[in-house]
Structure formats: structure tokens, C-alpha cells
mmCIF file of N, CA and C in Angstrom:
data_model
loop_
_atom_site.group_PDB
_atom_site.id
_atom_site.type_symbol
_atom_site.label_atom_id
_atom_site.label_comp_id
_atom_site.label_asym_id
_atom_site.label_seq_id
_atom_site.Cartn_x
_atom_site.Cartn_y
_atom_site.Cartn_z
ATOM 1 N N UNK A 1108 -14.741 -1.332 -10.712
ATOM 2 C CA UNK A 1108 -15.140 -0.962 -9.347
ATOM 3 C C UNK A 1108 -14.350 -1.770 -8.332
ATOM 4 N N UNK A 1109 -14.249 -3.071 -8.587
ATOM 5 C CA UNK A 1109 -13.488 -3.919 -7.654
ATOM 6 C C UNK A 1109 -12.028 -3.495 -7.632
ATOM 7 N N UNK A 1110 -11.496 -3.161 -8.802
ATOM 8 C CA UNK A 1110 -10.090 -2.751 -8.868
ATOM 9 C C UNK A 1110 -9.858 -1.473 -8.081
ATOM 10 N N UNK A 1111 -10.791 -0.559 -8.162
ATOM 11 C CA UNK A 1111 -10.624 0.708 -7.439
ATOM 12 C C UNK A 1111 -10.602 0.446 -5.940
ATOM 13 N N UNK A 1112 -11.484 -0.428 -5.469
ATOM 14 C CA UNK A 1112 -11.511 -0.756 -4.033
ATOM 15 C C UNK A 1112 -10.216 -1.453 -3.652
ATOM 16 N N UNK A 1113 -9.762 -2.367 -4.502
ATOM 17 C CA UNK A 1113 -8.530 -3.109 -4.220
ATOM 18 C C UNK A 1113 -7.350 -2.156 -4.140
ATOM 19 N N UNK A 1114 -7.264 -1.261 -5.095
ATOM 20 C CA UNK A 1114 -6.132 -0.316 -5.116
ATOM 21 C C UNK A 1114 -6.179 0.586 -3.889
ATOM 22 N N UNK A 1115 -7.365 0.982 -3.482
ATOM 23 C CA UNK A 1115 -7.485 1.854 -2.298
ATOM 24 C C UNK A 1115 -7.019 1.117 -1.052
ATOM 25 N N UNK A 1116 -7.256 -0.182 -1.016
ATOM 26 C CA UNK A 1116 -6.866 -0.968 0.163
ATOM 27 C C UNK A 1116 -5.398 -1.351 0.129
ATOM 28 N N UNK A 1117 -4.886 -1.621 -1.048
ATOM 29 C CA UNK A 1117 -3.507 -2.100 -1.178
ATOM 30 C C UNK A 1117 -2.489 -0.969 -1.169
ATOM 31 N N UNK A 1118 -2.824 0.129 -1.786
ATOM 32 C CA UNK A 1118 -1.872 1.253 -1.875
ATOM 33 C C UNK A 1118 -1.305 1.637 -0.499
ATOM 34 N N UNK A 1119 -2.146 1.856 0.501
ATOM 35 C CA UNK A 1119 -1.639 2.213 1.834
ATOM 36 C C UNK A 1119 -0.729 1.126 2.387
ATOM 37 N N UNK A 1120 -1.056 -0.116 2.122
ATOM 38 C CA UNK A 1120 -0.223 -1.221 2.620
ATOM 39 C C UNK A 1120 1.149 -1.172 1.972
ATOM 40 N N UNK A 1121 1.181 -0.912 0.680
ATOM 41 C CA UNK A 1121 2.466 -0.833 -0.023
ATOM 42 C C UNK A 1121 3.281 0.341 0.505
ATOM 43 N N UNK A 1122 2.604 1.444 0.768
ATOM 44 C CA UNK A 1122 3.311 2.622 1.290
ATOM 45 C C UNK A 1122 3.911 2.295 2.643
ATOM 46 N N UNK A 1123 3.150 1.602 3.476
ATOM 47 C CA UNK A 1123 3.651 1.233 4.812
ATOM 48 C C UNK A 1123 4.844 0.303 4.672
ATOM 49 N N UNK A 1124 4.768 -0.618 3.733
ATOM 50 C CA UNK A 1124 5.868 -1.567 3.529
ATOM 51 C C UNK A 1124 7.128 -0.820 3.100
ATOM 52 N N UNK A 1125 6.987 0.094 2.150
ATOM 53 C CA UNK A 1125 8.145 0.857 1.675
ATOM 54 C C UNK A 1125 8.707 1.697 2.811
ATOM 55 N N UNK A 1126 7.831 2.258 3.608
ATOM 56 C CA UNK A 1126 8.264 3.097 4.720
ATOM 57 C C UNK A 1126 9.100 2.278 5.698
ATOM 58 N N UNK A 1127 8.650 1.066 5.982
ATOM 59 C CA UNK A 1127 9.398 0.197 6.906
ATOM 60 C C UNK A 1127 10.750 -0.157 6.311
ATOM 61 N N UNK A 1128 10.763 -0.454 5.024
ATOM 62 C CA UNK A 1128 12.027 -0.827 4.371
ATOM 63 C C UNK A 1128 12.999 0.352 4.403
ATOM 64 N N UNK A 1129 12.465 1.554 4.274
ATOM 65 C CA UNK A 1129 13.323 2.736 4.286
ATOM 66 C C UNK A 1129 13.912 2.942 5.676
ATOM 67 N N UNK A 1130 13.170 2.568 6.689
ATOM 68 C CA UNK A 1130 13.654 2.743 8.063
ATOM 69 C C UNK A 1130 14.821 1.796 8.342
ATOM 70 N N UNK A 1131 14.754 0.609 7.766
ATOM 71 C CA UNK A 1131 15.802 -0.379 8.037
ATOM 72 C C UNK A 1131 17.113 0.012 7.373
#
């Protein structure tokens, strides 16, 4: 249960990070 919450919170952050890196 904790892992599912963690993944839900972290996944969007990772996507945002990759998106920023792609912009650069």
C-alpha cells in the first residue's frame, strides 16, 4: 500500500524531470 502511494507521488515527478531534461 505504501509503495503504491509512493509510486503515485513519484511517477509524476519523474515525468516532469524527464520533460524538463528533454526541453534543455
